[in-house]
Amino acid sequence: MRGRNGASAWEEAGPPSARNGNRLSASARAGIDKINHMSAAFALSPEVLAKYQPVIGLEVHVQLLTRSKAFCGCRNEYGGEPNTHVCPVCLGLPGALPVLNRQAVEFAVLAAKAIGCRIRETSVFARKNYFYPDLPKGYQISQFDKPIAEHGEIIVSDAEGNPKPIGVTRLHMEEDAGKSLHDGFPDSASRSYIDLNRCGTPLVEIVSEPDLRSPDEAFEYLTRLKEILLYTGVSDCNMEEGSLRCDANVSVMLKGADRFGAKAEVKNVNSFRYIRAALQYEIERQIGILEEGGRVVQESRLWNNAEGRTYSMRSKEHAHDYRYFPEPDLPPLVVGAEWQRQILSAMPELPEARRSRLASEFGLNAQDAATLTTDRELGNFFESAAKAAKSPKRVAAILLSEITMRLRAAEIRLDQSPISREGLVTAADLVESGAISSKQLKQLLDACFSEGCDFIAIYERDKPQQISDTGAIETMIDQVIAANPAQVAQFKAGKRTVAAFFIGQVMRLSKGQANPALLNDLVVKKLDEAAG
Ligand code: ADP
Ligand code: ZN
Ligand code: MG
């Protein structure tokens, strides 16, 4: 059972919460909570922790969103009746020959370019041999010494918040294996089943240099990488369905040492938060060993969500264990300059560039610009609304607070939101002009989400009653002026900003229904009269 790549480790031994995907189970949450108090578990003082420098390198597997598989015409689709998306090629039947999927190559090149890699014009597929029940061919088609792309980088921020480039060693193409199913059958206690639908799904593996120095940097690297992959559209990066999977390599060394320590490779981690937690656990485990005078063994370790710890899985395999050799059934892959140029013409604006553009074009702060670009659709939605609205900042504020909050509460995505672009523009303009208060906005949005209706329809129906009768507003202003002589005196003394106080008081008195524009004018007029 040696020689598994990270691709399928977690179906094999992961706890149910990991295998069944979706939401965090209670036990998984408990795992995170445990991790948050991990230092206590290892009883390491901050002084001891500070003596060591963690070193981290990540290997990320990403499934490509092609219609068909990497080397055959079978549908590349998550799920499906087990063993229905299969054919002689992906089942590895004798005599069946692979044919490379052109779209998979184009996605690999696009992803590689988006992380600044250099493309190798002629790359070579290789067989990575290992025995495992979900790998019917007995080898995985991968790339070894001549991968399609190398030498990229992803920018994260270091502990001081400065940009720090993390080297990407290589991006290579390979195919996925099938899945072993260990639960959910009446005889699961004694038997495992195999689903080969995933066999031959196109993947890219993206390997980082050991440049990361903390779990936070690793978390950010993954966040940035995922953003870039989503922007390029090469993958849906859905970790729950396994379209993005990460193995985390981690070692520690005394600060100032000139050689890295022995690393552990942590598998079976299916969310970025858990990766951060697993790395923190590993760092402290390894420091604990060194502090006791022991040696860290190079090995693969399995993360257990429920227990918030890692377990030794097997000693680390080496390249020679896989008996790599060039794939005899596929010619070298040549991606020449012209093809590269064509592929690059599909490159969208990437998150980094968009962030700075949103900040300068719409006057957003760095934080809002960053949040809006994390998700390409969110960014698109914002941009199209911001262009039509009176205040782009108001659009950003409503989108990032009120709407995001409600989407999260309803557990729906932006594309399932009841609020249309026009709805958002209307809401932002109404708040901006003072026609509705922020409290009224909240009430209207609540109605939108509970009834699944767009903002404009709800607003037309529930339009907050407005008092636009000059006489009625003046009566209220008189009341407020009479009740607040001290503030009137301030206004008389020249402090004109105190008008805002009166506007607020009358608004409250009118239960938020006074026409704001009218109220504004009338308050200033009345105060001037009182002062004059
Ligand atoms: P292996 O030979 O074990 O496959 P590689 O050199 O191919 O190791 O690196 C695999 C991953 O481990 C890379 O992401 C790399 O950056 C990372 N890595 C290598 N050495 C270390 C180390 N000492 N500590 C942490 N990560 C490391
Ligand atoms: Zn097939
Ligand atoms: Mg390696």
Coordinates of C-alpha atoms in Angstrom, one line a residue, residues 136-420:
P136 CA -7.1 -0.5 -12.2
K137 CA -4.2 0.2 -14.6
G138 CA -1.7 -0.3 -11.9
Y139 CA -0.1 3.1 -12.8
Q140 CA -1.2 6.6 -13.0
I141 CA -0.3 8.7 -16.0
S142 CA 1.5 11.7 -14.7
Q143 CA 4.5 13.9 -15.5
F144 CA 7.9 13.5 -13.9
D145 CA 11.1 15.1 -15.0
K146 CA 9.6 17.1 -17.8
P147 CA 6.5 18.7 -16.4
I148 CA 4.4 21.1 -18.5
A149 CA 5.3 24.1 -16.4
E150 CA 7.8 25.3 -13.8
H151 CA 9.1 28.4 -11.9
G152 CA 6.0 30.2 -10.9
E153 CA 5.1 32.3 -7.8
I154 CA 2.2 33.2 -5.6
I155 CA 2.3 36.3 -3.5
V156 CA 1.3 36.1 0.2
S157 CA 1.8 38.6 3.0
D158 CA 4.4 37.9 5.6
A159 CA 4.1 38.4 9.4
E160 CA 4.6 42.2 8.9
G161 CA 2.0 42.4 6.1
N162 CA 4.6 42.9 3.4
P163 CA 4.2 41.0 0.1
K164 CA 6.2 37.8 0.0
P165 CA 6.5 35.7 -3.2
I166 CA 6.3 32.0 -2.6
G167 CA 8.0 29.9 -5.3
V168 CA 5.9 27.4 -7.3
T169 CA 8.3 24.6 -8.2
R170 CA 6.2 23.0 -10.9
L171 CA 2.7 22.4 -12.3
H172 CA 2.3 19.1 -13.9
M173 CA -0.6 17.2 -15.5
E174 CA -1.9 13.8 -14.3
E175 CA -5.0 11.7 -14.0
D176 CA -7.0 10.9 -10.9
A177 CA -7.7 7.5 -9.5
G178 CA -11.0 6.0 -8.5
K179 CA -12.5 5.9 -5.0
S180 CA -12.8 3.2 -2.4
L181 CA -16.1 3.3 -0.6
H182 CA -15.9 2.2 3.0
D183 CA -19.2 3.2 4.4
G184 CA -22.9 3.3 3.6
F185 CA -23.4 -0.3 2.6
P186 CA -25.1 -3.0 4.7
D187 CA -21.9 -5.0 4.7
S188 CA -19.5 -2.0 5.1
A189 CA -18.2 -3.5 8.3
S190 CA -16.5 -6.4 6.4
R191 CA -16.2 -5.1 2.8
S192 CA -15.2 -2.1 0.8
Y193 CA -16.5 -1.1 -2.6
I194 CA -14.8 0.6 -5.6
D195 CA -16.2 3.3 -7.7
L196 CA -14.1 4.0 -10.8
N197 CA -16.1 7.0 -12.1
R198 CA -13.2 9.3 -11.0
C199 CA -10.5 7.3 -12.8
G200 CA -8.9 9.3 -15.5
T201 CA -10.2 12.7 -14.3
P202 CA -7.7 15.3 -15.4
L203 CA -5.7 16.9 -12.7
V204 CA -2.9 19.4 -12.3
E205 CA -0.6 19.1 -9.3
I206 CA 0.9 22.4 -8.2
V207 CA 4.0 22.0 -5.9
S208 CA 5.3 24.9 -3.9
E209 CA 8.9 25.5 -2.9
P210 CA 9.5 25.2 0.9
D211 CA 9.1 29.0 1.2
L212 CA 6.2 29.2 3.6
R213 CA 7.1 30.0 7.2
S214 CA 3.9 29.8 9.1
P215 CA 0.4 28.1 9.0
D216 CA -1.0 31.6 8.3
E217 CA 1.2 32.0 5.2
A218 CA 0.1 28.5 4.1
F219 CA -3.6 29.5 4.5
E220 CA -3.1 32.6 2.5
Y221 CA -1.1 30.8 -0.3
L222 CA -4.1 28.4 -0.6
T223 CA -6.6 31.2 -0.6
R224 CA -4.7 33.1 -3.3
L225 CA -4.1 30.0 -5.4
K226 CA -7.8 29.0 -5.2
E227 CA -8.8 32.5 -6.2
I228 CA -6.6 32.4 -9.3
L229 CA -7.8 29.0 -10.3
L230 CA -11.4 30.1 -9.9
Y231 CA -10.8 33.2 -12.0
T232 CA -9.2 31.3 -14.8
G233 CA -12.2 28.9 -14.7
V234 CA -10.0 25.8 -14.9
S235 CA -11.6 24.2 -11.8
D236 CA -14.5 24.7 -9.4
C237 CA -12.0 24.1 -6.5
N238 CA -14.8 22.4 -4.5
M239 CA -13.0 20.9 -1.6
E240 CA -16.0 19.0 -0.4
E241 CA -16.3 17.2 -3.7
G242 CA -12.5 16.7 -3.7
S243 CA -11.8 18.9 -6.7
L244 CA -9.1 20.7 -4.7
R245 CA -7.0 18.6 -2.4
C246 CA -3.9 19.5 -0.5
D247 CA -1.0 17.7 1.1
A248 CA 1.0 19.8 3.5
N249 CA 4.7 19.2 4.1
V250 CA 6.1 20.6 7.3
S251 CA 9.3 20.6 9.2
V252 CA 10.9 22.7 11.9
M253 CA 14.5 23.8 12.5
L254 CA 16.2 26.0 15.1
K255 CA 16.1 29.6 14.0
G256 CA 19.2 30.4 12.1
A257 CA 20.0 26.8 11.2
D258 CA 21.3 26.3 7.7
R259 CA 19.5 23.1 7.0
F260 CA 15.9 22.2 7.0
G261 CA 14.6 19.5 9.4
A262 CA 13.0 16.2 8.4
K263 CA 9.5 16.8 7.2
A264 CA 6.2 15.2 7.7
E265 CA 3.6 15.1 4.9
V266 CA 0.1 15.6 6.2
K267 CA -2.7 14.2 4.2
N268 CA -6.5 13.9 4.6
V269 CA -7.1 17.6 5.3
N270 CA -10.2 18.8 3.5
S271 CA -10.5 22.5 4.3
F272 CA -8.0 25.4 4.5
R273 CA -8.9 26.0 8.1
Y274 CA -8.0 22.4 9.0
I275 CA -4.8 22.7 7.0
R276 CA -3.8 25.6 9.2
A277 CA -4.8 23.6 12.3
A278 CA -3.0 20.5 11.2
L279 CA 0.2 22.5 10.4
Q280 CA 0.1 24.1 13.8
Y281 CA -0.4 20.7 15.4
E282 CA 2.5 19.2 13.5
I283 CA 4.8 22.1 14.2
E284 CA 4.2 21.7 17.9
R285 CA 4.5 17.9 17.8
Q286 CA 7.8 18.2 16.0
I287 CA 9.2 20.8 18.4
G288 CA 8.1 18.7 21.3
I289 CA 10.1 15.7 19.9
L290 CA 13.2 17.9 19.4
E291 CA 12.9 19.5 22.8
E292 CA 13.0 16.0 24.3
G293 CA 16.2 15.2 22.4
G294 CA 14.4 13.0 19.8
R295 CA 14.5 13.0 16.0
V296 CA 11.6 13.7 13.7
V297 CA 11.1 10.9 11.2
Q298 CA 10.3 11.6 7.6
E299 CA 6.8 10.1 7.1
S300 CA 3.3 10.6 5.8
R301 CA 0.8 11.5 8.5
L302 CA -3.0 11.5 8.5
W303 CA -5.0 14.3 9.9
N304 CA -8.0 13.3 12.0
N305 CA -10.6 16.1 12.1
A306 CA -12.5 14.7 15.0
E307 CA -9.5 14.4 17.3
G308 CA -7.7 17.4 16.0
R309 CA -4.4 15.5 15.6
T310 CA -2.3 13.7 13.1
Y311 CA -1.4 10.0 13.1
S312 CA 1.5 8.3 11.5
M313 CA 0.3 6.6 8.3
R314 CA 3.4 5.1 6.7
S315 CA 7.0 5.9 6.1
K316 CA 7.5 8.4 3.3
E317 CA 7.7 6.9 -0.2
H318 CA 10.4 8.1 -2.6
A319 CA 10.4 8.7 -6.3
H320 CA 12.2 5.4 -7.0
D321 CA 9.4 3.5 -5.3
Y322 CA 7.1 4.5 -8.2
R323 CA 9.4 3.2 -10.9
Y324 CA 8.7 6.2 -13.1
F325 CA 9.2 5.7 -16.8
P326 CA 8.1 7.7 -19.9
E327 CA 4.5 6.7 -20.9
P328 CA 5.0 4.7 -24.1
D329 CA 1.4 5.1 -25.2
L330 CA 1.5 8.9 -25.5
P331 CA 3.9 11.0 -27.6
P332 CA 5.6 14.0 -26.0
L333 CA 3.2 16.9 -25.6
V334 CA 4.2 20.0 -27.7
V335 CA 2.6 23.3 -26.8
G336 CA 4.2 25.7 -29.3
A337 CA 4.3 29.5 -29.2
E338 CA 1.2 29.9 -31.4
W339 CA -0.9 27.5 -29.3
Q340 CA 0.3 29.2 -26.1
R341 CA -0.7 32.6 -27.5
Q342 CA -4.2 31.3 -28.3
I343 CA -4.6 29.9 -24.9
L344 CA -3.4 33.1 -23.3
S345 CA -6.0 35.1 -25.1
A346 CA -8.6 33.6 -22.8
M347 CA -6.7 34.9 -19.7
P348 CA -9.1 37.0 -17.6
E349 CA -8.0 39.9 -15.4
L350 CA -6.6 38.1 -12.3
P351 CA -7.6 38.9 -8.7
E352 CA -4.4 40.8 -7.8
A353 CA -4.9 43.2 -10.7
R354 CA -8.6 43.5 -10.0
R355 CA -8.0 44.4 -6.4
S356 CA -5.9 47.4 -7.2
R357 CA -8.2 48.5 -10.0
L358 CA -11.3 48.3 -7.8
A359 CA -9.5 50.4 -5.2
S360 CA -8.6 53.1 -7.6
E361 CA -11.7 53.0 -9.8
F362 CA -14.3 53.0 -7.1
G363 CA -12.4 54.4 -4.1
L364 CA -12.7 51.3 -2.1
N365 CA -10.4 50.5 0.8
A366 CA -8.0 47.6 0.5
Q367 CA -10.0 45.3 2.7
D368 CA -13.2 45.8 0.8
A369 CA -11.4 45.5 -2.5
A370 CA -9.8 42.2 -1.4
T371 CA -13.1 40.8 -0.1
L372 CA -14.9 41.7 -3.3
T373 CA -12.3 40.0 -5.5
T374 CA -12.1 36.7 -3.6
D375 CA -14.9 35.5 -5.6
R376 CA -15.0 36.4 -9.3
E377 CA -18.9 36.4 -9.5
L378 CA -19.1 38.6 -6.4
G379 CA -16.6 41.0 -8.1
N380 CA -18.6 41.0 -11.3
F381 CA -21.9 41.6 -9.4
F382 CA -20.3 44.5 -7.5
E383 CA -18.8 46.1 -10.6
S384 CA -21.9 46.1 -12.6
A385 CA -24.0 47.5 -9.7
A386 CA -21.3 50.0 -8.8
K387 CA -21.3 51.4 -12.3
A388 CA -25.0 52.1 -12.2
A389 CA -25.3 53.4 -8.7
K390 CA -24.8 56.9 -7.3
S391 CA -22.2 55.7 -4.7
P392 CA -20.0 52.6 -5.4
K393 CA -18.9 52.7 -1.8
R394 CA -22.5 52.4 -0.7
V395 CA -23.0 49.4 -3.0
A396 CA -19.8 47.7 -1.6
A397 CA -21.0 48.4 2.0
I398 CA -24.5 46.9 1.4
L399 CA -23.1 43.9 -0.5
L400 CA -20.4 43.1 2.0
S401 CA -22.5 43.5 5.1
E402 CA -26.2 43.2 4.7
I403 CA -26.4 40.9 1.7
T404 CA -23.4 38.7 2.5
M405 CA -24.8 38.2 6.0
R406 CA -28.2 37.2 4.7
L407 CA -26.7 34.8 2.1
R408 CA -24.7 33.2 4.8
A409 CA -27.7 32.8 7.1
A410 CA -29.8 31.3 4.3
E411 CA -26.9 29.1 3.3
I412 CA -27.2 30.2 -0.4
R413 CA -24.7 31.4 -2.9
L414 CA -24.8 34.8 -4.6
D415 CA -26.2 33.3 -7.8
Q416 CA -29.2 32.1 -5.7
S417 CA -29.7 35.5 -4.1
P418 CA -33.1 37.1 -4.5
I419 CA -31.5 40.5 -4.9
S420 CA -30.8 41.4 -8.6

